[in-house]
Short mmCIF file of C-alpha atoms in Angstrom, two decimals:
data_model
loop_
_atom_site.label_atom_id
_atom_site.label_comp_id
_atom_site.label_asym_id
_atom_site.label_seq_id
_atom_site.Cartn_x
_atom_site.Cartn_y
_atom_site.Cartn_z
CA MET N 1 0.00 0.00 0.00
CA GLU N 2 3.09 2.29 0.29
CA LYS N 3 3.13 2.62 -3.51
CA LEU N 4 -0.51 3.74 -3.51
CA SER N 5 0.28 6.40 -0.89
CA ALA N 6 3.03 7.71 -3.14
CA LEU N 7 0.63 7.84 -6.09
CA ALA N 8 -1.87 9.80 -4.03
CA ALA N 9 0.84 12.29 -3.03
CA VAL N 10 1.85 12.78 -6.65
CA ALA N 11 -1.79 13.33 -7.62
CA ALA N 12 -2.20 15.96 -4.91
CA LEU N 13 0.90 17.82 -6.08
CA CYS N 14 -0.33 17.83 -9.69
CA VAL N 15 -3.73 19.20 -8.67
CA CYS N 16 -2.28 21.95 -6.47
CA SER N 17 0.61 23.13 -8.67
CA PRO N 18 -0.06 26.36 -10.63
CA ALA N 19 2.44 25.16 -13.25
CA GLN N 20 0.07 22.39 -14.17
CA ALA N 21 -2.85 24.66 -15.09
CA GLN N 22 -3.61 22.65 -18.24
CA THR N 23 -3.33 19.29 -16.46
CA ARG N 24 -5.85 17.77 -14.07
CA VAL N 25 -5.20 14.64 -12.01
CA TRP N 26 -7.66 13.26 -9.49
CA LEU N 27 -7.86 10.38 -7.06
CA SER N 28 -11.19 8.66 -6.33
CA GLY N 29 -12.43 5.20 -5.45
CA TYR N 30 -14.52 2.99 -3.20
CA VAL N 31 -14.21 1.12 0.06
CA ASP N 32 -16.92 -1.56 0.10
CA MET N 33 -17.40 -4.15 2.84
CA SER N 34 -20.13 -6.76 3.29
CA ILE N 35 -21.12 -9.70 5.42
CA LYS N 36 -22.56 -12.53 3.39
CA HIS N 37 -24.03 -15.94 4.06
CA LEU N 38 -23.65 -18.54 1.31
CA ARG N 39 -25.27 -21.94 0.91
CA SER N 40 -24.27 -24.57 -1.65
CA SER N 41 -21.19 -22.57 -2.68
CA GLY N 42 -18.57 -25.14 -1.82
CA PRO N 43 -18.36 -27.45 1.19
CA GLY N 44 -21.12 -26.51 3.64
CA SER N 45 -22.60 -23.13 4.40
CA THR N 46 -20.36 -20.18 5.16
CA THR N 47 -20.72 -16.72 6.68
CA ARG N 48 -17.87 -14.32 6.08
CA MET N 49 -16.86 -10.70 5.78
CA SER N 50 -15.55 -9.76 2.35
CA SER N 51 -14.67 -6.80 0.19
CA GLY N 52 -16.66 -5.58 -2.79
CA GLY N 53 -20.41 -6.22 -2.57
CA LEU N 54 -21.61 -3.40 -4.84
CA ASN N 55 -18.18 -2.31 -6.16
CA ASN N 56 -14.61 -3.54 -5.99
CA SER N 57 -12.75 -1.71 -3.26
CA ARG N 58 -10.33 0.31 -5.36
CA PHE N 59 -8.41 3.46 -6.13
CA ASN N 60 -8.92 5.32 -9.39
CA LEU N 61 -6.10 7.63 -10.43
CA SER N 62 -7.05 9.47 -13.62
CA GLY N 63 -5.72 12.48 -15.47
CA VAL N 64 -6.23 14.68 -18.49
CA GLU N 65 -3.91 17.15 -20.22
CA GLU N 66 -5.15 19.79 -22.66
CA LEU N 67 -3.14 19.55 -25.89
CA GLY N 68 -4.86 22.32 -27.83
CA ASP N 69 -7.34 22.33 -30.72
CA GLY N 70 -9.78 20.39 -28.53
CA ASN N 71 -7.42 17.41 -28.13
CA LYS N 72 -6.56 15.84 -24.77
CA ALA N 73 -4.22 13.19 -23.40
CA ILE N 74 -5.89 10.90 -20.85
CA PHE N 75 -4.93 8.06 -18.53
CA THR N 76 -6.47 5.84 -15.86
CA ILE N 77 -4.98 3.30 -13.48
CA GLU N 78 -7.19 1.38 -11.02
CA PRO N 79 -5.54 -0.73 -8.32
CA THR N 80 -7.98 -2.90 -6.38
CA PHE N 81 -7.63 -4.25 -2.85
CA SER N 82 -9.44 -6.37 -0.28
CA ALA N 83 -10.71 -3.96 2.35
CA ASN N 84 -11.18 -6.76 4.90
CA ASN N 85 -7.46 -7.58 5.06
CA GLY N 86 -5.72 -4.73 3.22
CA GLN N 87 -4.18 -6.93 0.55
CA GLN N 88 -3.64 -5.37 -2.86
CA ALA N 89 -4.70 -7.38 -5.92
CA ALA N 90 -1.88 -8.56 -8.19
CA GLN N 91 -3.48 -7.01 -11.28
CA PHE N 92 -5.04 -3.58 -11.75
CA ARG N 93 -8.69 -3.32 -12.70
CA GLN N 94 -7.73 -0.97 -15.54
CA SER N 95 -4.51 0.65 -16.75
CA PHE N 96 -4.61 2.60 -20.00
CA VAL N 97 -3.47 5.79 -21.70
CA GLY N 98 -4.82 7.53 -24.78
CA LEU N 99 -5.96 10.56 -26.73
CA LYS N 100 -9.40 12.07 -27.27
CA GLY N 101 -10.92 14.90 -29.24
CA ALA N 102 -13.73 15.79 -31.61
CA TRP N 103 -12.57 12.85 -33.75
CA GLY N 104 -13.24 10.30 -31.00
CA GLU N 105 -11.17 8.52 -28.34
CA LEU N 106 -8.21 6.13 -28.76
CA THR N 107 -6.89 4.20 -25.73
CA LEU N 108 -4.23 1.53 -25.20
CA GLY N 109 -3.76 -0.89 -22.30
CA ARG N 110 -5.86 -3.06 -19.99
CA GLN N 111 -9.46 -1.92 -20.36
CA PHE N 112 -13.09 -2.93 -20.40
CA THR N 113 -14.39 -4.60 -23.55
CA PRO N 114 -17.13 -2.98 -25.66
CA SER N 115 -19.54 -5.69 -24.45
CA TYR N 116 -18.99 -4.52 -20.86
CA TRP N 117 -20.31 -1.08 -21.78
CA ILE N 118 -23.17 -2.54 -23.84
CA ALA N 119 -24.38 -5.23 -21.43
CA GLY N 120 -23.08 -3.57 -18.26
CA TYR N 121 -25.30 -0.53 -18.71
CA ALA N 122 -28.33 -2.84 -18.85
CA ASP N 123 -27.29 -4.68 -15.67
CA PRO N 124 -29.61 -3.44 -12.88
CA THR N 125 -26.90 -4.20 -10.28
CA TRP N 126 -24.19 -2.20 -12.12
CA ALA N 127 -21.88 -5.28 -12.04
CA ALA N 128 -22.25 -5.98 -8.30
CA GLU N 129 -20.79 -9.14 -6.75
CA PHE N 130 -24.14 -10.99 -6.96
CA SER N 131 -24.81 -9.77 -10.53
CA MET N 132 -26.48 -12.44 -12.63
CA VAL N 133 -25.25 -10.61 -15.74
CA ASN N 134 -21.62 -11.09 -14.63
CA ASN N 135 -22.03 -14.54 -13.13
CA MET N 136 -24.29 -16.16 -15.75
CA GLN N 137 -24.28 -14.14 -18.98
CA PHE N 138 -20.59 -13.18 -19.15
CA PHE N 139 -19.58 -16.19 -17.03
CA TYR N 140 -16.17 -16.94 -18.64
CA ALA N 141 -16.53 -14.57 -21.60
CA PRO N 142 -14.14 -11.60 -21.14
CA TYR N 143 -15.20 -8.15 -20.00
CA ARG N 144 -11.65 -6.85 -19.58
CA THR N 145 -8.73 -7.41 -21.94
CA ASP N 146 -4.97 -6.86 -21.59
CA GLY N 147 -2.86 -5.11 -24.18
CA ALA N 148 -5.89 -3.81 -26.06
CA VAL N 149 -6.32 -0.95 -28.52
CA GLN N 150 -9.80 0.60 -28.40
CA TYR N 151 -11.36 3.34 -30.52
CA LYS N 152 -14.64 5.04 -29.66
CA THR N 153 -16.27 7.21 -32.31
CA PRO N 154 -17.89 10.57 -31.57
CA ALA N 155 -21.67 10.44 -31.14
CA PHE N 156 -23.82 11.33 -34.14
CA HIS N 157 -27.50 11.87 -33.33
CA GLY N 158 -27.09 9.58 -30.33
CA LEU N 159 -25.27 6.83 -32.23
CA SER N 160 -21.63 5.89 -31.51
CA GLY N 161 -19.38 2.90 -32.07
CA ARG N 162 -16.54 1.06 -30.35
CA PHE N 163 -13.82 -1.13 -31.83
CA MET N 164 -11.26 -3.10 -29.82
CA MET N 165 -8.52 -5.55 -30.66
CA SER N 166 -5.72 -7.25 -28.77
CA ASN N 167 -2.84 -9.21 -30.26
CA GLY N 168 -2.75 -11.55 -27.27
CA GLU N 169 0.57 -13.33 -26.78
CA GLY N 170 1.90 -11.95 -30.05
CA ASP N 171 2.96 -15.27 -31.55
CA SER N 172 1.79 -17.02 -34.70
CA SER N 173 -0.72 -19.19 -32.80
CA LYS N 174 -3.34 -16.41 -32.28
CA ALA N 175 -3.46 -17.33 -28.57
CA GLY N 176 -5.10 -14.57 -26.56
CA ARG N 177 -6.18 -12.54 -29.58
CA PHE N 178 -9.42 -10.66 -29.18
CA ILE N 179 -11.55 -8.50 -31.46
CA SER N 180 -14.80 -6.67 -30.73
CA THR N 181 -17.14 -4.29 -32.52
CA ALA N 182 -20.07 -2.50 -30.88
CA LEU N 183 -22.73 0.11 -31.58
CA GLU N 184 -24.70 2.03 -28.99
CA TYR N 185 -27.56 4.50 -29.17
CA ARG N 186 -28.38 6.99 -26.40
CA GLU N 187 -31.16 9.47 -26.93
CA GLY N 188 -33.51 10.73 -24.23
CA PRO N 189 -34.88 7.82 -22.15
CA LEU N 190 -33.71 5.11 -24.61
CA PHE N 191 -30.48 3.12 -24.69
CA LEU N 192 -29.75 0.38 -27.26
CA GLY N 193 -26.53 -1.57 -27.61
CA LEU N 194 -25.14 -4.29 -29.87
CA ALA N 195 -21.73 -6.00 -29.59
CA SER N 196 -20.01 -8.96 -31.27
CA GLU N 197 -16.72 -10.40 -29.96
CA GLN N 198 -14.31 -13.20 -30.84
CA GLN N 199 -11.46 -14.49 -28.69
CA HIS N 200 -8.77 -17.14 -29.22
CA THR N 201 -7.80 -19.26 -26.22
CA LYS N 202 -5.10 -21.88 -25.64
CA ASP N 203 -6.31 -25.36 -24.75
CA ILE N 204 -5.58 -25.85 -21.03
CA PHE N 205 -4.69 -29.51 -21.55
CA GLY N 206 -2.89 -29.07 -24.88
CA PRO N 207 -1.16 -25.68 -25.09
CA THR N 208 -0.24 -26.20 -28.74
CA ARG N 209 -3.95 -26.11 -29.64
CA VAL N 210 -5.81 -22.82 -29.85
CA HIS N 211 -9.62 -22.59 -29.92
CA SER N 212 -11.98 -19.69 -30.59
CA SER N 213 -15.30 -18.50 -29.23
CA ARG N 214 -17.92 -15.98 -30.33
CA ASP N 215 -20.17 -13.90 -28.06
CA ASN N 216 -22.94 -11.55 -29.24
CA TYR N 217 -24.85 -9.10 -27.04
CA LEU N 218 -28.00 -7.06 -27.55
CA SER N 219 -29.19 -4.78 -24.74
CA ALA N 220 -31.86 -2.17 -24.13
CA VAL N 221 -32.83 0.22 -21.34
CA TYR N 222 -35.80 2.55 -21.27
CA ARG N 223 -36.45 5.11 -18.53
CA ILE N 224 -40.06 5.55 -17.41
CA GLY N 225 -40.06 8.17 -14.70
CA ALA N 226 -38.00 6.75 -11.82
CA VAL N 227 -38.00 3.18 -13.21
CA GLU N 228 -35.66 1.72 -15.82
CA PRO N 229 -36.62 -1.70 -17.25
CA THR N 230 -33.57 -3.51 -18.71
CA PHE N 231 -33.07 -6.28 -21.27
CA ILE N 232 -30.02 -8.26 -22.45
CA PHE N 233 -29.83 -11.08 -24.98
CA HIS N 234 -26.55 -12.98 -25.32
CA SER N 235 -25.52 -15.85 -27.59
CA TYR N 236 -22.29 -17.84 -27.17
CA ASN N 237 -20.46 -20.54 -29.09
CA GLY N 238 -16.97 -21.96 -28.67
CA TYR N 239 -14.25 -22.86 -26.20
CA TYR N 240 -14.01 -21.11 -22.82
CA ALA N 241 -11.20 -21.54 -20.31
CA TYR N 242 -10.12 -20.10 -17.00
CA PRO N 243 -6.63 -21.53 -16.29
CA PRO N 244 -5.84 -23.51 -14.32
CA TYR N 245 -9.35 -24.31 -13.14
CA ILE N 246 -11.67 -25.31 -15.90
CA ALA N 247 -12.32 -25.51 -19.64
CA PHE N 248 -15.34 -26.45 -21.69
CA ASN N 249 -17.03 -26.17 -25.08
CA ALA N 250 -20.49 -24.63 -25.04
CA ARG N 251 -23.12 -23.20 -27.33
CA GLY N 252 -26.40 -21.52 -26.46
CA TRP N 253 -28.12 -18.30 -25.44
CA ASP N 254 -29.34 -16.44 -22.40
CA VAL N 255 -31.68 -13.55 -21.68
CA GLN N 256 -31.88 -11.06 -18.81
CA LEU N 257 -34.92 -9.09 -17.71
CA GLY N 258 -34.57 -6.58 -14.91
CA ALA N 259 -35.33 -3.16 -13.53
CA ARG N 260 -33.85 -0.49 -11.30
CA TRP N 261 -36.07 1.92 -9.38
CA LYS N 262 -35.04 5.20 -7.73
CA ILE N 263 -37.73 5.22 -5.06
CA ASP N 264 -36.67 8.64 -3.79
CA GLY N 265 -33.47 10.62 -3.24
CA ARG N 266 -32.10 8.05 -0.79
CA ASN N 267 -33.57 4.65 -1.62
CA ARG N 268 -33.08 2.43 -4.67
CA LEU N 269 -34.28 -1.05 -5.57
CA TYR N 270 -33.05 -3.40 -8.29
CA ALA N 271 -34.00 -6.86 -9.56
CA SER N 272 -32.63 -9.08 -12.31
CA VAL N 273 -33.55 -12.53 -13.66
CA VAL N 274 -31.40 -14.49 -16.14
CA ARG N 275 -32.50 -17.58 -18.03
CA ARG N 276 -29.63 -19.45 -19.69
CA HIS N 277 -30.18 -22.22 -22.24
CA ASP N 278 -27.20 -24.36 -23.20
CA ASP N 279 -27.67 -26.25 -26.47
CA GLU N 280 -25.01 -28.89 -25.80
CA ASN N 281 -26.04 -29.46 -22.16
CA LYS N 282 -22.83 -31.32 -21.30
CA ARG N 283 -20.40 -29.48 -19.02
CA LEU N 284 -22.90 -26.67 -18.48
CA SER N 285 -26.58 -26.85 -17.65
CA SER N 286 -29.49 -24.69 -18.58
CA ALA N 287 -30.31 -22.63 -15.48
CA THR N 288 -32.24 -19.70 -14.01
CA GLY N 289 -30.73 -17.12 -11.67
CA PHE N 290 -32.08 -14.06 -9.89
CA VAL N 291 -30.87 -11.24 -7.65
CA VAL N 292 -32.86 -8.64 -5.70
CA GLY N 293 -31.19 -5.75 -3.90
CA PHE N 294 -31.94 -2.58 -1.93
CA ILE N 295 -29.66 0.44 -1.45
CA HIS N 296 -30.19 3.15 1.18
CA GLY N 297 -28.12 6.32 0.87
CA LEU N 298 -26.91 7.71 4.18
CA SER N 299 -25.30 10.57 2.24
CA LYS N 300 -24.08 11.35 -1.27
CA ARG N 301 -21.04 9.13 -0.69
CA THR N 302 -22.11 6.43 1.78
CA ASP N 303 -24.65 3.65 1.15
CA LEU N 304 -26.03 0.72 3.08
CA TYR N 305 -27.23 -2.21 1.01
CA ALA N 306 -28.73 -5.70 1.15
CA SER N 307 -29.21 -8.33 -1.55
CA VAL N 308 -30.20 -11.95 -2.10
CA ALA N 309 -29.36 -14.16 -5.09
CA ARG N 310 -29.87 -17.74 -6.21
CA VAL N 311 -29.07 -19.95 -9.20
CA GLN N 312 -31.20 -23.03 -9.94
CA HIS N 313 -29.73 -25.49 -12.46
CA ASP N 314 -31.92 -27.75 -14.56
CA ARG N 315 -29.59 -30.66 -13.81
CA ALA N 316 -26.50 -31.51 -11.75
CA ALA N 317 -23.94 -29.90 -14.06
CA PRO N 318 -20.19 -30.37 -13.54
CA VAL N 319 -19.67 -26.62 -14.22
CA PRO N 320 -22.24 -24.72 -12.10
CA TYR N 321 -22.94 -20.99 -12.23
CA PRO N 322 -22.03 -19.09 -9.02
CA VAL N 323 -23.79 -16.33 -7.10
CA THR N 324 -20.28 -14.95 -6.43
CA PHE N 325 -16.94 -15.80 -7.98
CA GLN N 326 -15.34 -15.42 -4.54
CA ASN N 327 -16.91 -18.77 -3.56
CA TYR N 328 -17.32 -21.23 -6.38
CA PRO N 329 -20.01 -23.96 -6.00
CA ASN N 330 -19.20 -27.64 -6.35
CA ALA N 331 -20.58 -29.71 -9.21
CA GLY N 332 -24.32 -30.22 -8.82
CA GLN N 333 -24.87 -27.41 -6.30
CA ASN N 334 -27.50 -24.66 -6.61
CA PRO N 335 -25.97 -21.69 -4.78
CA THR N 336 -27.82 -19.09 -2.69
CA GLY N 337 -26.34 -15.92 -1.22
CA TYR N 338 -27.48 -13.28 1.30
CA GLN N 339 -25.54 -10.06 1.76
CA ILE N 340 -25.59 -6.84 3.78
CA GLY N 341 -22.92 -4.19 3.46
CA ILE N 342 -21.69 -0.61 3.42
CA ARG N 343 -20.05 1.27 0.55
CA HIS N 344 -18.20 4.59 0.76
CA ALA N 345 -17.13 6.54 -2.33
CA PHE N 346 -14.32 9.08 -2.14
#
């Protein structure tokens, strides 16, 4: 954590120095702690305190420099940590640098995929730990990629596009290569998004073999007063791996229906249901998952929250879907999770 303290000091100096009038650097982030009770998420039931119920506990160090003619240099680095024990994660959540202007935005580094912005905006939980969008729809499909180049077009009558590619390991095998194209439309109360992505992955049990997979996403959000109904359709086909734990071939589709409701200035409610249908029905099972959550704002920066989630598989699959990736269920289990927590933004 000493390195993070040094980064914060540098950020403060940049903000306060008159010589840096055309440069802005700011430090923000979250500290998020919860107590959760899990059933059928490994051997026996467990109750534990953990970090990151609504958001990863993290620092966000970002900056922008005015280059003239409307152009800017930008960067973001996001270290994450476990607030319950103070341990810093080995890999940053994001780390990229780029340029932006009237022509669009070009960034290089570890960053979110276009599908994250398309499907993530239609996730009522905003990618919380118990998110059924993360845990069932993305599952092992990527929503962050290393060494990626991403271009975002300027918006034209509410329509904009994203393109991302990564060369992966940079050898002739295509291992780790990733390409994604997305379109999104934002106008008034309506959001529509479409993304298509292909990745190439080494076979866990035969590293000389490289397989591919294809994921397609369609999402929609429509605001009706204080309520936003959400919809996501996702199709998948190919080889998915998460070394050194698991690998499988799968093909199918899933659909999410949800809503988020700003009850008043302090209270919010969200709900999400995902139905996943696997065509091959071998390593994976068709399944239904849901999450319901409530957030109470103590202030503009501090929230209390509670949520419950469950996944019900159609059969005892060897690769079950989790309610949280912090505790992975054993084969054949149908996990349930209960969670209460506090989140502070700074």
